[in-house]
Amino acid sequence: MRIMSRPRALVAAVAACLLLAGCGSGPSQVRAAFLLGDTEVSQDTVQQLIDKAVREQPAAQQLSQQHKLDQLGREIVGQLAQHELLVKAARQEGLVADEATVSGLLGEDPLVTPVSANGVDPSQLARQIAYRARDHREVFTDYGLMQALGRKHFGGLSVTYDYTVVTSDDGGAQPQSMRDKAFAKAERMAASPAAADQVLREDAAAGVQTGSGQQISAVQSPAAASTVLFGVPQGTVVAFQPSQQDTTWLVAVVRQRDSGVPSTAQQSAEPTEDQLVSTGLRLLQPYSEQLRINPRYGVWDPVAMAVAPSAAESTGFVAPVKGSAQS
């Protein structure tokens, strides 16, 4: 039997250490629920919150009985990831949450009351349970910081993009096949700058709704500012459903994105607090490039700014156009 040379043996040992045990002092994907640069949040932290929720929340106990605690774990990981992204953004932007707002929310503390499994939209149940399991001051501080981040950039946030669509009228397509078609179209557009233009020309010639040089600002459409269009750099292709009430998919390439130039467009209405929070959440997207989710929980979905069970269950597509300058 041939004995491995010492250099090769050393390399193999180091590789095994890194892959299996997370040797050394750096963060390890093995023990982590997720990594964000040098920040590690452990699986133990997530499990402790799941256990707390099951002890204290009847709705979590129901999820446990239904063998659906994976939904709660995924939601907790997503919320903790958002928190760490927010910490990073707030530090860079020099933001602090308004203490009066945080104290006021703590004084009322709607999270003290257990969530009712019968009184909440099932799609929101895990989210509400996770809020209650976490430190309530941290939850309310995150809310205040997202609001501050959204308010800081709201007046200067705008994007210019070219787009095409995939609609329900397109051959009577079913939702999943529409998603597949939108992703396929987005992948073609991301192949090169010329490919993106070609797809748009083909669709326009076929009578599909398309547009070039479309510009929209947060001031014009506060609701739109929370979408993935506003979270990516120029030269990026995205595909997503602008509204869950509409089956249409928008496939777009962002040509320009501004976040510091005051808009001259007429403001449609003052943004609500929740719209500012949603805008702030979207502005965390550039900070998520270093985010790595442990596959045990799923994958990071940049369109939803949350954790999806798998890439096949993500809510949209995001990719740079190959060969295109990004900024």
CSV table of C-alpha atoms in Angstrom, one decimal:
chain,number,residue,atom,x,y,z
A,1,MET,CA,0.0,0.0,0.0
A,2,ARG,CA,1.4,3.4,-1.0
A,3,ILE,CA,1.8,5.8,1.9
A,4,MET,CA,0.7,9.3,1.4
A,5,SER,CA,3.5,11.8,1.4
A,6,ARG,CA,3.7,14.2,4.4
A,7,PRO,CA,2.8,17.4,2.4
A,8,ARG,CA,-0.2,15.7,0.9
A,9,ALA,CA,-1.2,14.2,4.2
A,10,LEU,CA,-1.0,17.6,5.8
A,11,VAL,CA,-3.2,19.2,3.1
A,12,ALA,CA,-5.7,16.4,3.5
A,13,ALA,CA,-5.8,16.8,7.3
A,14,VAL,CA,-6.3,20.5,7.0
A,15,ALA,CA,-9.1,20.1,4.4
A,16,ALA,CA,-10.8,17.5,6.6
A,17,CYS,CA,-10.6,19.8,9.6
A,18,LEU,CA,-12.1,22.7,7.7
A,19,LEU,CA,-14.9,20.6,6.2
A,20,LEU,CA,-15.9,18.5,9.2
A,21,ALA,CA,-15.1,20.2,12.4
A,22,GLY,CA,-14.6,23.9,11.8
A,23,CYS,CA,-11.1,23.8,13.3
A,24,GLY,CA,-9.5,27.1,14.5
A,25,SER,CA,-11.1,30.2,15.8
A,26,GLY,CA,-12.9,31.4,12.7
A,27,PRO,CA,-16.6,31.0,12.1
A,28,SER,CA,-17.7,27.5,10.9
A,29,GLN,CA,-20.6,26.6,8.6
A,30,VAL,CA,-20.8,23.3,10.3
A,31,ARG,CA,-21.9,24.6,13.7
A,32,ALA,CA,-23.5,27.8,12.4
A,33,ALA,CA,-27.0,28.4,11.4
A,34,PHE,CA,-25.6,31.2,9.2
A,35,LEU,CA,-22.5,33.2,8.6
A,36,LEU,CA,-22.3,36.9,7.7
A,37,GLY,CA,-18.6,37.7,7.1
A,38,ASP,CA,-16.9,37.1,10.5
A,39,THR,CA,-20.3,36.9,12.3
A,40,GLU,CA,-21.6,33.5,13.3
A,41,VAL,CA,-25.0,32.7,14.7
A,42,SER,CA,-25.0,29.1,15.9
A,43,GLN,CA,-27.6,26.3,15.5
A,44,ASP,CA,-27.7,26.1,19.3
A,45,THR,CA,-29.0,29.7,19.4
A,46,VAL,CA,-31.8,28.9,16.9
A,47,GLN,CA,-32.7,25.7,18.7
A,48,GLN,CA,-32.9,27.5,22.0
A,49,LEU,CA,-35.5,29.9,20.5
A,50,ILE,CA,-37.4,27.0,19.0
A,51,ASP,CA,-37.5,25.3,22.4
A,52,LYS,CA,-38.6,28.5,24.1
A,53,ALA,CA,-41.4,29.0,21.6
A,54,VAL,CA,-42.7,25.4,22.1
A,55,ARG,CA,-42.6,25.9,25.9
A,56,GLU,CA,-44.5,29.2,25.8
A,57,GLN,CA,-46.6,29.3,22.6
A,58,PRO,CA,-49.5,27.0,22.0
A,59,ALA,CA,-49.3,27.7,18.3
A,60,ALA,CA,-45.7,26.5,18.3
A,61,GLN,CA,-46.8,23.4,20.2
A,62,GLN,CA,-49.3,22.8,17.4
A,63,LEU,CA,-46.5,23.1,14.8
A,64,SER,CA,-44.5,20.6,16.7
A,65,GLN,CA,-47.4,18.1,16.8
A,66,GLN,CA,-47.8,18.6,13.0
A,67,HIS,CA,-44.0,18.1,12.5
A,68,LYS,CA,-43.7,21.6,11.1
A,69,LEU,CA,-41.0,23.0,13.4
A,70,ASP,CA,-38.8,23.3,10.3
A,71,GLN,CA,-41.0,26.3,9.3
A,72,LEU,CA,-40.3,28.0,12.6
A,73,GLY,CA,-36.6,27.3,12.5
A,74,ARG,CA,-36.4,28.7,9.0
A,75,GLU,CA,-38.2,31.9,10.1
A,76,ILE,CA,-36.0,32.3,13.2
A,77,VAL,CA,-32.9,32.0,11.0
A,78,GLY,CA,-34.3,34.6,8.6
A,79,GLN,CA,-35.2,37.1,11.3
A,80,LEU,CA,-31.8,36.7,13.0
A,81,ALA,CA,-30.1,37.1,9.6
A,82,GLN,CA,-32.1,40.3,9.0
A,83,HIS,CA,-31.0,41.5,12.5
A,84,GLU,CA,-27.3,41.0,11.7
A,85,LEU,CA,-27.6,42.6,8.3
A,86,LEU,CA,-29.3,45.6,10.1
A,87,VAL,CA,-26.5,45.8,12.7
A,88,LYS,CA,-24.0,46.0,9.9
A,89,ALA,CA,-26.0,48.6,7.9
A,90,ALA,CA,-26.7,50.8,11.0
A,91,ARG,CA,-23.0,50.8,11.9
A,92,GLN,CA,-22.0,51.9,8.4
A,93,GLU,CA,-24.9,54.4,8.0
A,94,GLY,CA,-24.5,55.8,11.5
A,95,LEU,CA,-28.1,55.1,12.5
A,96,VAL,CA,-29.7,54.5,15.9
A,97,ALA,CA,-33.2,53.6,16.7
A,98,ASP,CA,-35.4,56.2,18.3
A,99,GLU,CA,-35.4,55.2,22.0
A,100,ALA,CA,-38.8,56.8,22.6
A,101,THR,CA,-40.3,54.7,19.8
A,102,VAL,CA,-38.7,51.5,21.1
A,103,SER,CA,-39.7,52.2,24.7
A,104,GLY,CA,-43.3,53.0,23.6
A,105,LEU,CA,-43.5,49.7,21.8
A,106,LEU,CA,-42.1,47.9,24.8
A,107,GLY,CA,-44.6,49.6,27.1
A,108,GLU,CA,-47.5,48.3,24.9
A,109,ASP,CA,-45.7,45.1,23.9
A,110,PRO,CA,-48.1,43.3,21.7
A,111,LEU,CA,-45.7,40.4,21.6
A,112,VAL,CA,-46.6,39.4,25.2
A,113,THR,CA,-49.9,37.9,24.1
A,114,PRO,CA,-49.4,34.4,22.6
A,115,VAL,CA,-50.3,34.2,18.9
A,116,SER,CA,-53.5,32.3,18.0
A,117,ALA,CA,-53.1,29.6,15.4
A,118,ASN,CA,-56.7,30.3,14.4
A,119,GLY,CA,-56.5,34.0,14.2
A,120,VAL,CA,-53.5,34.5,12.0
A,121,ASP,CA,-52.9,33.9,8.3
A,122,PRO,CA,-51.1,30.5,8.2
A,123,SER,CA,-48.3,32.0,6.0
A,124,GLN,CA,-47.6,34.5,8.9
A,125,LEU,CA,-47.9,32.1,11.8
A,126,ALA,CA,-44.2,31.1,12.1
A,127,ARG,CA,-43.2,34.8,11.8
A,128,GLN,CA,-45.4,35.8,14.6
A,129,ILE,CA,-44.2,32.9,16.8
A,130,ALA,CA,-40.6,33.8,16.1
A,131,TYR,CA,-41.1,37.5,17.0
A,132,ARG,CA,-42.5,36.4,20.4
A,133,ALA,CA,-39.6,33.9,21.1
A,134,ARG,CA,-36.9,36.6,20.4
A,135,ASP,CA,-35.9,39.3,22.8
A,136,HIS,CA,-38.7,41.9,22.4
A,137,ARG,CA,-36.4,44.9,22.7
A,138,GLU,CA,-34.3,43.6,19.9
A,139,VAL,CA,-37.4,43.1,17.7
A,140,PHE,CA,-38.6,46.6,18.3
A,141,THR,CA,-35.1,48.1,17.9
A,142,ASP,CA,-34.9,46.3,14.5
A,143,TYR,CA,-38.2,47.8,13.5
A,144,GLY,CA,-37.0,51.3,14.5
A,145,LEU,CA,-33.7,50.9,12.7
A,146,MET,CA,-35.3,49.6,9.5
A,147,GLN,CA,-37.7,52.6,9.6
A,148,ALA,CA,-34.7,55.0,10.1
A,149,LEU,CA,-32.8,53.4,7.2
A,150,GLY,CA,-35.9,53.6,4.9
A,151,ARG,CA,-36.5,57.2,5.9
A,152,LYS,CA,-32.9,58.2,5.3
A,153,HIS,CA,-32.8,57.1,1.7
A,154,PHE,CA,-36.5,57.3,0.7
A,155,GLY,CA,-36.4,60.7,-1.0
A,156,GLY,CA,-33.5,59.8,-3.2
A,157,LEU,CA,-34.2,56.2,-4.1
A,158,SER,CA,-35.0,55.4,-7.8
A,159,VAL,CA,-34.3,52.8,-10.5
A,160,THR,CA,-34.3,52.8,-14.2
A,161,TYR,CA,-35.0,49.5,-15.9
A,162,ASP,CA,-36.1,47.6,-19.0
A,163,TYR,CA,-38.6,44.9,-18.7
A,164,THR,CA,-40.8,42.2,-20.1
A,165,VAL,CA,-43.5,40.0,-18.5
A,166,VAL,CA,-44.8,36.5,-18.3
A,167,THR,CA,-48.6,36.5,-17.8
A,168,SER,CA,-51.4,34.1,-17.1
A,169,ASP,CA,-52.7,34.8,-20.6
A,170,ASP,CA,-49.5,33.2,-22.1
A,171,GLY,CA,-50.9,29.9,-23.2
A,172,GLY,CA,-53.0,29.3,-20.1
A,173,ALA,CA,-49.8,28.6,-18.1
A,174,GLN,CA,-50.0,27.3,-14.6
A,175,PRO,CA,-48.2,29.2,-11.7
A,176,GLN,CA,-45.2,26.8,-11.6
A,177,SER,CA,-44.7,26.8,-15.4
A,178,MET,CA,-45.0,30.6,-15.4
A,179,ARG,CA,-42.3,30.7,-12.8
A,180,ASP,CA,-40.1,28.4,-14.8
A,181,LYS,CA,-40.7,30.5,-17.9
A,182,ALA,CA,-39.8,33.7,-16.1
A,183,PHE,CA,-36.6,32.1,-14.7
A,184,ALA,CA,-35.7,30.8,-18.2
A,185,LYS,CA,-36.2,34.3,-19.7
A,186,ALA,CA,-34.2,35.9,-16.9
A,187,GLU,CA,-31.3,33.4,-17.4
A,188,ARG,CA,-31.3,34.3,-21.1
A,189,MET,CA,-31.2,38.0,-20.3
A,190,ALA,CA,-28.4,37.5,-17.8
A,191,ALA,CA,-26.2,35.7,-20.4
A,192,SER,CA,-24.8,39.0,-21.8
A,193,PRO,CA,-25.8,42.6,-22.4
A,194,ALA,CA,-26.6,41.7,-26.0
A,195,ALA,CA,-28.8,38.8,-24.9
A,196,ALA,CA,-30.8,41.0,-22.6
A,197,ASP,CA,-31.6,43.3,-25.5
A,198,GLN,CA,-32.4,40.4,-27.8
A,199,VAL,CA,-35.0,39.0,-25.4
A,200,LEU,CA,-36.7,42.4,-25.1
A,201,ARG,CA,-36.8,42.8,-28.9
A,202,GLU,CA,-38.2,39.3,-29.4
A,203,ASP,CA,-40.9,39.8,-26.9
A,204,ALA,CA,-41.8,43.2,-28.2
A,205,ALA,CA,-42.1,41.8,-31.7
A,206,ALA,CA,-44.3,39.0,-30.4
A,207,GLY,CA,-46.7,41.5,-28.8
A,208,VAL,CA,-45.6,40.8,-25.2
A,209,GLN,CA,-45.7,43.9,-22.9
A,210,THR,CA,-42.2,45.3,-22.7
A,211,GLY,CA,-40.7,48.6,-21.7
A,212,SER,CA,-37.3,50.4,-21.9
A,213,GLY,CA,-35.9,53.1,-19.8
A,214,GLN,CA,-38.7,52.9,-17.3
A,215,GLN,CA,-38.0,55.0,-14.2
A,216,ILE,CA,-39.6,54.8,-10.9
A,217,SER,CA,-38.8,56.4,-7.5
A,218,ALA,CA,-39.8,55.6,-4.0
A,219,VAL,CA,-41.5,59.0,-3.8
A,220,GLN,CA,-43.7,58.0,-6.7
A,221,SER,CA,-44.5,54.5,-5.5
A,222,PRO,CA,-43.7,53.8,-1.8
A,223,ALA,CA,-44.9,50.2,-2.2
A,224,ALA,CA,-42.6,49.5,-5.1
A,225,ALA,CA,-39.6,50.6,-3.1
A,226,SER,CA,-39.8,47.4,-1.1
A,227,THR,CA,-39.3,45.2,-4.2
A,228,VAL,CA,-36.1,43.6,-5.4
A,229,LEU,CA,-35.8,46.2,-8.2
A,230,PHE,CA,-34.6,48.7,-5.6
A,231,GLY,CA,-32.2,46.4,-3.9
A,232,VAL,CA,-29.8,45.4,-6.8
A,233,PRO,CA,-27.0,47.3,-8.6
A,234,GLN,CA,-27.3,48.3,-12.2
A,235,GLY,CA,-26.5,45.5,-14.6
A,236,THR,CA,-28.6,43.0,-12.7
A,237,VAL,CA,-31.5,40.9,-14.0
A,238,VAL,CA,-34.4,40.1,-11.7
A,239,ALA,CA,-37.6,38.1,-12.0
A,240,PHE,CA,-40.4,38.3,-9.5
A,241,GLN,CA,-44.1,38.7,-8.9
A,242,PRO,CA,-44.8,42.4,-8.1
A,243,SER,CA,-48.0,41.4,-6.4
A,244,GLN,CA,-49.1,38.1,-4.8
A,245,GLN,CA,-52.7,39.0,-5.9
A,246,ASP,CA,-51.5,38.9,-9.5
A,247,THR,CA,-50.0,36.0,-11.3
A,248,THR,CA,-47.9,38.2,-13.6
A,249,TRP,CA,-44.1,37.9,-13.4
A,250,LEU,CA,-41.9,40.9,-14.2
A,251,VAL,CA,-38.5,40.1,-15.7
A,252,ALA,CA,-36.3,43.2,-15.8
A,253,VAL,CA,-32.7,44.4,-16.1
A,254,VAL,CA,-31.8,47.3,-13.9
A,255,ARG,CA,-30.0,50.0,-15.9
A,256,GLN,CA,-29.4,52.5,-13.2
A,257,ARG,CA,-30.0,52.7,-9.5
A,258,ASP,CA,-29.7,55.9,-7.4
A,259,SER,CA,-30.0,56.2,-3.6
A,260,GLY,CA,-28.8,59.7,-2.9
A,261,VAL,CA,-30.3,61.9,-5.5
A,262,PRO,CA,-33.5,63.7,-4.4
A,263,SER,CA,-36.3,62.8,-6.7
A,264,THR,CA,-38.0,65.6,-8.6
A,265,ALA,CA,-41.2,63.5,-9.1
A,266,GLN,CA,-44.3,64.5,-7.4
A,267,GLN,CA,-44.9,62.5,-4.2
A,268,SER,CA,-48.0,60.4,-4.4
A,269,ALA,CA,-48.5,60.2,-0.7
A,270,GLU,CA,-46.5,60.2,2.5
A,271,PRO,CA,-45.1,56.8,3.1
A,272,THR,CA,-46.5,54.9,6.1
A,273,GLU,CA,-44.3,53.6,8.9
A,274,ASP,CA,-44.6,50.1,7.5
A,275,GLN,CA,-43.6,51.2,4.0
A,276,LEU,CA,-40.5,52.9,5.5
A,277,VAL,CA,-39.7,49.6,7.3
A,278,SER,CA,-40.2,47.6,4.1
A,279,THR,CA,-37.9,50.0,2.2
A,280,GLY,CA,-35.4,49.7,5.0
A,281,LEU,CA,-35.5,45.9,4.8
A,282,ARG,CA,-34.9,46.1,1.0
A,283,LEU,CA,-31.9,48.4,1.5
A,284,LEU,CA,-30.3,45.6,3.5
A,285,GLN,CA,-30.0,43.5,0.3
A,286,PRO,CA,-26.5,44.7,-0.7
A,287,TYR,CA,-25.2,43.7,2.7
A,288,SER,CA,-26.4,40.1,2.2
A,289,GLU,CA,-23.8,39.2,-0.4
A,290,GLN,CA,-21.6,37.6,2.3
A,291,LEU,CA,-24.6,35.8,4.0
A,292,ARG,CA,-24.3,32.0,4.0
A,293,ILE,CA,-27.2,30.0,5.3
A,294,ASN,CA,-26.7,26.4,6.6
A,295,PRO,CA,-28.5,24.1,4.1
A,296,ARG,CA,-30.2,22.5,7.1
A,297,TYR,CA,-32.5,25.5,7.1
A,298,GLY,CA,-32.7,26.3,3.4
A,299,VAL,CA,-31.3,29.1,1.2
A,300,TRP,CA,-31.3,32.8,1.3
A,301,ASP,CA,-33.9,34.3,-1.0
A,302,PRO,CA,-32.8,37.9,-1.9
A,303,VAL,CA,-36.2,38.6,-3.4
A,304,ALA,CA,-38.1,37.9,-0.2
A,305,MET,CA,-35.2,38.9,2.0
A,306,ALA,CA,-35.9,35.7,3.9
A,307,VAL,CA,-34.9,32.0,4.1
A,308,ALA,CA,-36.6,29.7,1.5
A,309,PRO,CA,-36.8,25.9,2.0
A,310,SER,CA,-34.8,25.4,-1.2
A,311,ALA,CA,-33.7,27.3,-4.4
A,312,ALA,CA,-36.6,25.7,-6.2
A,313,GLU,CA,-39.0,27.4,-3.7
A,314,SER,CA,-37.4,30.8,-3.8
A,315,THR,CA,-39.7,33.7,-4.8
A,316,GLY,CA,-37.6,35.1,-7.6
A,317,PHE,CA,-34.4,35.3,-9.6
A,318,VAL,CA,-31.5,37.7,-9.2
A,319,ALA,CA,-28.3,37.5,-11.2
A,320,PRO,CA,-25.8,40.0,-12.7
A,321,VAL,CA,-25.7,40.3,-16.5
A,322,LYS,CA,-22.4,38.6,-17.5
A,323,GLY,CA,-20.0,41.2,-18.9
A,324,SER,CA,-21.9,44.1,-17.6
A,325,ALA,CA,-20.4,46.7,-15.3
A,326,GLN,CA,-22.1,46.9,-11.9
A,327,SER,CA,-22.2,49.7,-9.4
